[in-house]
Amino acid sequence: MNGKQKKRVRPSKLTREAIVLCAKELMLEQNKKLSIRALASHLEVDPMAIYHYFDNKAALLEAITISIMQGIYTPGNSSSWQMELTKLCHSYLSLLRDHPGLLETLLSMGGEMAGPAEVFRERFDLAIAPLSLEESRKNAALDLLVDYMHGFALALHCAKDKSKLEVSAIERPLALYLSILEVET
């Protein structure tokens, strides 16, 4: 055996959770997409050790994205579904703003990785439950809102003067959206 080769050992401290936590930290620090080699180097393990816990990079990205998405607001028992949905939207946009690579990761996953999108869908369903919308209307409402927020998040990232465009700028368009949803009931 060549003396320069690294031993391929899986440290006992390495866990799925430790890998996801480290990957999230690296993504925040570096403001870019995840590299398995960089992650392994930071964890001081061979890159193959990560594949012991995740079948492939897509599975790791899904776990990271779900973990990040768990941080969005969970609607409660407020008397105002409008307030709950507004808090959810603000929380989601703040998350997308604070994790620059997250939107690109979400969009690149497409339909194959439904987990992260399901987190938002569940929270959306909680917020609008008092409306009792039929499923097709609920899906259309969700699609419209998510498309708007993703476009807004892209604008946040592309704005030359970040101070001129903040999450609070969604208030008027969101108010219009909420009034239309209310008419639907």
PDB file of C-alpha atoms in Angstrom:
ATOM      1  CA  MET A   1       0.000   0.000   0.000  1.00  0.00           C
ATOM      2  CA  ASN A   2       1.281   3.442  -0.934  1.00  0.00           C
ATOM      3  CA  GLY A   3       2.231   5.421   2.204  1.00  0.00           C
ATOM      4  CA  LYS A   4       0.573   8.559   0.807  1.00  0.00           C
ATOM      5  CA  GLN A   5      -2.929   7.067   0.637  1.00  0.00           C
ATOM      6  CA  LYS A   6      -5.352   8.040   3.367  1.00  0.00           C
ATOM      7  CA  LYS A   7      -6.979   5.368   5.443  1.00  0.00           C
ATOM      8  CA  ARG A   8     -10.681   5.193   4.710  1.00  0.00           C
ATOM      9  CA  VAL A   9     -12.112   5.107   8.179  1.00  0.00           C
ATOM     10  CA  ARG A  10     -15.447   6.398   9.347  1.00  0.00           C
ATOM     11  CA  PRO A  11     -14.980   8.280  12.605  1.00  0.00           C
ATOM     12  CA  SER A  12     -17.398   7.243  15.323  1.00  0.00           C
ATOM     13  CA  LYS A  13     -18.457  10.873  15.843  1.00  0.00           C
ATOM     14  CA  LEU A  14     -19.738  11.124  12.269  1.00  0.00           C
ATOM     15  CA  THR A  15     -23.526  10.962  12.029  1.00  0.00           C
ATOM     16  CA  ARG A  16     -26.177  11.975   9.518  1.00  0.00           C
ATOM     17  CA  GLU A  17     -27.075  14.921  11.722  1.00  0.00           C
ATOM     18  CA  ALA A  18     -23.441  16.039  12.084  1.00  0.00           C
ATOM     19  CA  ILE A  19     -22.995  15.951   8.304  1.00  0.00           C
ATOM     20  CA  VAL A  20     -26.180  17.976   7.685  1.00  0.00           C
ATOM     21  CA  LEU A  21     -25.267  20.525  10.375  1.00  0.00           C
ATOM     22  CA  CYS A  22     -21.756  20.984   9.014  1.00  0.00           C
ATOM     23  CA  ALA A  23     -23.047  21.263   5.434  1.00  0.00           C
ATOM     24  CA  LYS A  24     -25.549  23.970   6.448  1.00  0.00           C
ATOM     25  CA  GLU A  25     -22.797  25.926   8.200  1.00  0.00           C
ATOM     26  CA  LEU A  26     -20.501  25.659   5.172  1.00  0.00           C
ATOM     27  CA  MET A  27     -23.254  26.779   2.813  1.00  0.00           C
ATOM     28  CA  LEU A  28     -23.908  29.850   4.995  1.00  0.00           C
ATOM     29  CA  GLU A  29     -20.212  30.699   5.369  1.00  0.00           C
ATOM     30  CA  GLN A  30     -19.281  30.206   1.735  1.00  0.00           C
ATOM     31  CA  ASN A  31     -22.513  31.518   0.219  1.00  0.00           C
ATOM     32  CA  LYS A  32     -22.423  28.879  -2.495  1.00  0.00           C
ATOM     33  CA  LYS A  33     -23.415  25.356  -3.446  1.00  0.00           C
ATOM     34  CA  LEU A  34     -22.131  22.426  -1.474  1.00  0.00           C
ATOM     35  CA  SER A  35     -19.029  20.469  -2.467  1.00  0.00           C
ATOM     36  CA  ILE A  36     -18.726  16.933  -1.056  1.00  0.00           C
ATOM     37  CA  ARG A  37     -14.938  17.246  -1.026  1.00  0.00           C
ATOM     38  CA  ALA A  38     -15.051  20.528   0.910  1.00  0.00           C
ATOM     39  CA  LEU A  39     -17.560  19.057   3.353  1.00  0.00           C
ATOM     40  CA  ALA A  40     -15.439  15.935   3.873  1.00  0.00           C
ATOM     41  CA  SER A  41     -12.334  18.045   4.343  1.00  0.00           C
ATOM     42  CA  HIS A  42     -14.085  20.197   6.946  1.00  0.00           C
ATOM     43  CA  LEU A  43     -15.294  17.075   8.762  1.00  0.00           C
ATOM     44  CA  GLU A  44     -11.801  15.558   8.423  1.00  0.00           C
ATOM     45  CA  VAL A  45     -13.090  12.402   6.763  1.00  0.00           C
ATOM     46  CA  ASP A  46     -12.717  10.750   3.413  1.00  0.00           C
ATOM     47  CA  PRO A  47     -15.483  11.880   0.997  1.00  0.00           C
ATOM     48  CA  MET A  48     -16.660   8.269   0.761  1.00  0.00           C
ATOM     49  CA  ALA A  49     -17.552   8.346   4.477  1.00  0.00           C
ATOM     50  CA  ILE A  50     -20.358  10.775   3.646  1.00  0.00           C
ATOM     51  CA  TYR A  51     -21.778   8.283   1.170  1.00  0.00           C
ATOM     52  CA  HIS A  52     -22.097   5.791   4.006  1.00  0.00           C
ATOM     53  CA  TYR A  53     -24.912   8.019   5.331  1.00  0.00           C
ATOM     54  CA  PHE A  54     -26.315   9.370   2.044  1.00  0.00           C
ATOM     55  CA  ASP A  55     -26.780   7.386  -1.157  1.00  0.00           C
ATOM     56  CA  ASN A  56     -25.746  10.332  -3.318  1.00  0.00           C
ATOM     57  CA  LYS A  57     -25.316  14.087  -3.338  1.00  0.00           C
ATOM     58  CA  ALA A  58     -29.002  14.615  -4.187  1.00  0.00           C
ATOM     59  CA  ALA A  59     -30.038  12.740  -1.027  1.00  0.00           C
ATOM     60  CA  LEU A  60     -27.666  14.877   1.029  1.00  0.00           C
ATOM     61  CA  LEU A  61     -28.997  18.081  -0.563  1.00  0.00           C
ATOM     62  CA  GLU A  62     -32.553  17.009   0.186  1.00  0.00           C
ATOM     63  CA  ALA A  63     -31.700  16.359   3.851  1.00  0.00           C
ATOM     64  CA  ILE A  64     -29.954  19.738   4.137  1.00  0.00           C
ATOM     65  CA  THR A  65     -32.800  21.565   2.415  1.00  0.00           C
ATOM     66  CA  ILE A  66     -35.456  19.902   4.568  1.00  0.00           C
ATOM     67  CA  SER A  67     -33.452  20.793   7.655  1.00  0.00           C
ATOM     68  CA  ILE A  68     -33.231  24.431   6.566  1.00  0.00           C
ATOM     69  CA  MET A  69     -36.919  24.510   5.592  1.00  0.00           C
ATOM     70  CA  GLN A  70     -37.917  23.248   9.046  1.00  0.00           C
ATOM     71  CA  GLY A  71     -36.879  26.712  10.226  1.00  0.00           C
ATOM     72  CA  ILE A  72     -39.802  28.483   8.557  1.00  0.00           C
ATOM     73  CA  TYR A  73     -42.717  29.735  10.591  1.00  0.00           C
ATOM     74  CA  THR A  74     -45.339  27.209  11.638  1.00  0.00           C
ATOM     75  CA  PRO A  75     -48.822  28.760  11.628  1.00  0.00           C
ATOM     76  CA  GLY A  76     -50.564  28.507  14.977  1.00  0.00           C
ATOM     77  CA  ASN A  77     -54.043  29.083  16.266  1.00  0.00           C
ATOM     78  CA  SER A  78     -54.261  32.774  15.505  1.00  0.00           C
ATOM     79  CA  SER A  79     -57.723  34.123  14.834  1.00  0.00           C
ATOM     80  CA  SER A  80     -56.433  35.562  11.556  1.00  0.00           C
ATOM     81  CA  TRP A  81     -55.470  33.230   8.726  1.00  0.00           C
ATOM     82  CA  GLN A  82     -54.210  36.330   6.881  1.00  0.00           C
ATOM     83  CA  MET A  83     -51.735  37.085   9.678  1.00  0.00           C
ATOM     84  CA  GLU A  84     -50.576  33.464   9.752  1.00  0.00           C
ATOM     85  CA  LEU A  85     -50.019  33.357   5.998  1.00  0.00           C
ATOM     86  CA  THR A  86     -48.212  36.707   6.086  1.00  0.00           C
ATOM     87  CA  LYS A  87     -45.866  35.457   8.825  1.00  0.00           C
ATOM     88  CA  LEU A  88     -45.227  32.291   6.820  1.00  0.00           C
ATOM     89  CA  CYS A  89     -44.374  34.311   3.685  1.00  0.00           C
ATOM     90  CA  HIS A  90     -42.052  36.643   5.587  1.00  0.00           C
ATOM     91  CA  SER A  91     -40.341  33.691   7.222  1.00  0.00           C
ATOM     92  CA  TYR A  92     -39.861  31.841   3.922  1.00  0.00           C
ATOM     93  CA  LEU A  93     -38.483  34.896   2.130  1.00  0.00           C
ATOM     94  CA  SER A  94     -36.142  35.627   5.033  1.00  0.00           C
ATOM     95  CA  LEU A  95     -34.886  32.058   4.855  1.00  0.00           C
ATOM     96  CA  LEU A  96     -34.296  32.363   1.099  1.00  0.00           C
ATOM     97  CA  ARG A  97     -32.527  35.702   1.654  1.00  0.00           C
ATOM     98  CA  ASP A  98     -30.301  34.312   4.410  1.00  0.00           C
ATOM     99  CA  HIS A  99     -29.380  31.146   2.464  1.00  0.00           C
ATOM    100  CA  PRO A 100     -28.433  32.421  -1.010  1.00  0.00           C
ATOM    101  CA  GLY A 101     -27.992  28.981  -2.587  1.00  0.00           C
ATOM    102  CA  LEU A 102     -31.240  27.602  -1.174  1.00  0.00           C
ATOM    103  CA  LEU A 103     -33.594  28.834  -3.895  1.00  0.00           C
ATOM    104  CA  GLU A 104     -31.343  27.516  -6.643  1.00  0.00           C
ATOM    105  CA  THR A 105     -31.126  24.179  -4.830  1.00  0.00           C
ATOM    106  CA  LEU A 106     -34.911  24.006  -4.390  1.00  0.00           C
ATOM    107  CA  LEU A 107     -35.557  24.837  -8.033  1.00  0.00           C
ATOM    108  CA  SER A 108     -32.925  22.413  -9.310  1.00  0.00           C
ATOM    109  CA  MET A 109     -34.457  19.556  -7.318  1.00  0.00           C
ATOM    110  CA  GLY A 110     -37.649  19.714  -9.329  1.00  0.00           C
ATOM    111  CA  GLY A 111     -40.300  17.088  -8.714  1.00  0.00           C
ATOM    112  CA  GLU A 112     -37.871  14.343  -7.789  1.00  0.00           C
ATOM    113  CA  MET A 113     -37.335  15.706  -4.276  1.00  0.00           C
ATOM    114  CA  ALA A 114     -40.708  16.618  -2.843  1.00  0.00           C
ATOM    115  CA  GLY A 115     -39.569  16.739   0.795  1.00  0.00           C
ATOM    116  CA  PRO A 116     -38.522  20.396   1.033  1.00  0.00           C
ATOM    117  CA  ALA A 117     -41.581  21.588  -0.900  1.00  0.00           C
ATOM    118  CA  GLU A 118     -43.801  19.501   1.369  1.00  0.00           C
ATOM    119  CA  VAL A 119     -42.577  21.439   4.403  1.00  0.00           C
ATOM    120  CA  PHE A 120     -43.867  24.684   2.902  1.00  0.00           C
ATOM    121  CA  ARG A 121     -47.069  23.040   1.619  1.00  0.00           C
ATOM    122  CA  GLU A 122     -47.914  21.699   5.084  1.00  0.00           C
ATOM    123  CA  ARG A 123     -47.397  25.126   6.652  1.00  0.00           C
ATOM    124  CA  PHE A 124     -49.420  26.795   3.879  1.00  0.00           C
ATOM    125  CA  ASP A 125     -52.269  24.312   4.433  1.00  0.00           C
ATOM    126  CA  LEU A 126     -52.230  25.096   8.160  1.00  0.00           C
ATOM    127  CA  ALA A 127     -52.416  28.837   7.504  1.00  0.00           C
ATOM    128  CA  ILE A 128     -55.341  28.696   5.075  1.00  0.00           C
ATOM    129  CA  ALA A 129     -57.270  25.854   6.734  1.00  0.00           C
ATOM    130  CA  PRO A 130     -60.065  28.224   7.896  1.00  0.00           C
ATOM    131  CA  LEU A 131     -60.856  28.980   4.240  1.00  0.00           C
ATOM    132  CA  SER A 132     -61.828  25.378   3.454  1.00  0.00           C
ATOM    133  CA  LEU A 133     -60.788  25.767  -0.184  1.00  0.00           C
ATOM    134  CA  GLU A 134     -61.328  22.861  -2.560  1.00  0.00           C
ATOM    135  CA  GLU A 135     -58.103  21.078  -3.454  1.00  0.00           C
ATOM    136  CA  SER A 136     -57.747  22.516  -6.976  1.00  0.00           C
ATOM    137  CA  ARG A 137     -58.193  26.096  -5.666  1.00  0.00           C
ATOM    138  CA  LYS A 138     -55.756  25.458  -2.835  1.00  0.00           C
ATOM    139  CA  ASN A 139     -53.160  24.149  -5.306  1.00  0.00           C
ATOM    140  CA  ALA A 140     -53.632  27.154  -7.595  1.00  0.00           C
ATOM    141  CA  ALA A 141     -53.322  29.525  -4.625  1.00  0.00           C
ATOM    142  CA  LEU A 142     -50.142  27.773  -3.489  1.00  0.00           C
ATOM    143  CA  ASP A 143     -48.608  27.812  -6.989  1.00  0.00           C
ATOM    144  CA  LEU A 144     -49.304  31.516  -7.438  1.00  0.00           C
ATOM    145  CA  LEU A 145     -47.898  32.457  -4.038  1.00  0.00           C
ATOM    146  CA  VAL A 146     -44.765  30.326  -4.360  1.00  0.00           C
ATOM    147  CA  ASP A 147     -44.038  31.589  -7.881  1.00  0.00           C
ATOM    148  CA  TYR A 148     -44.382  35.186  -6.660  1.00  0.00           C
ATOM    149  CA  MET A 149     -42.132  34.595  -3.642  1.00  0.00           C
ATOM    150  CA  HIS A 150     -39.481  32.836  -5.727  1.00  0.00           C
ATOM    151  CA  GLY A 151     -39.458  35.742  -8.167  1.00  0.00           C
ATOM    152  CA  PHE A 152     -39.190  38.175  -5.269  1.00  0.00           C
ATOM    153  CA  ALA A 153     -36.346  36.143  -3.733  1.00  0.00           C
ATOM    154  CA  LEU A 154     -34.474  36.270  -7.056  1.00  0.00           C
ATOM    155  CA  ALA A 155     -34.959  40.042  -7.107  1.00  0.00           C
ATOM    156  CA  LEU A 156     -33.566  40.232  -3.558  1.00  0.00           C
ATOM    157  CA  HIS A 157     -30.423  38.392  -4.646  1.00  0.00           C
ATOM    158  CA  CYS A 158     -29.993  40.339  -7.892  1.00  0.00           C
ATOM    159  CA  ALA A 159     -30.642  43.834  -6.513  1.00  0.00           C
ATOM    160  CA  LYS A 160     -27.577  46.034  -6.776  1.00  0.00           C
ATOM    161  CA  ASP A 161     -28.677  48.117  -3.803  1.00  0.00           C
ATOM    162  CA  LYS A 162     -29.891  45.542  -1.281  1.00  0.00           C
ATOM    163  CA  SER A 163     -31.129  48.269   1.072  1.00  0.00           C
ATOM    164  CA  LYS A 164     -33.848  49.325  -1.388  1.00  0.00           C
ATOM    165  CA  LEU A 165     -35.513  45.918  -1.557  1.00  0.00           C
ATOM    166  CA  GLU A 166     -36.495  44.204   1.674  1.00  0.00           C
ATOM    167  CA  VAL A 167     -38.863  41.393   2.587  1.00  0.00           C
ATOM    168  CA  SER A 168     -41.383  43.953   3.840  1.00  0.00           C
ATOM    169  CA  ALA A 169     -41.841  45.106   0.215  1.00  0.00           C
ATOM    170  CA  ILE A 170     -44.250  42.202  -0.329  1.00  0.00           C
ATOM    171  CA  GLU A 171     -46.923  43.777   1.893  1.00  0.00           C
ATOM    172  CA  ARG A 172     -49.065  45.408  -0.819  1.00  0.00           C
ATOM    173  CA  PRO A 173     -48.965  42.537  -3.340  1.00  0.00           C
ATOM    174  CA  LEU A 174     -49.571  40.071  -0.518  1.00  0.00           C
ATOM    175  CA  ALA A 175     -52.552  42.112   0.730  1.00  0.00           C
ATOM    176  CA  LEU A 176     -54.074  41.897  -2.762  1.00  0.00           C
ATOM    177  CA  TYR A 177     -53.453  38.139  -2.864  1.00  0.00           C
ATOM    178  CA  LEU A 178     -55.059  37.693   0.582  1.00  0.00           C
ATOM    179  CA  SER A 179     -58.136  39.713  -0.415  1.00  0.00           C
ATOM    180  CA  ILE A 180     -58.585  37.562  -3.529  1.00  0.00           C
ATOM    181  CA  LEU A 181     -58.298  34.379  -1.463  1.00  0.00           C
ATOM    182  CA  GLU A 182     -60.899  35.706   0.945  1.00  0.00           C
ATOM    183  CA  VAL A 183     -63.335  36.330  -1.922  1.00  0.00           C
ATOM    184  CA  GLU A 184     -62.867  32.694  -2.992  1.00  0.00           C
ATOM    185  CA  THR A 185     -64.540  31.416   0.185  1.00  0.00           C
TER     186      THR A 185
END
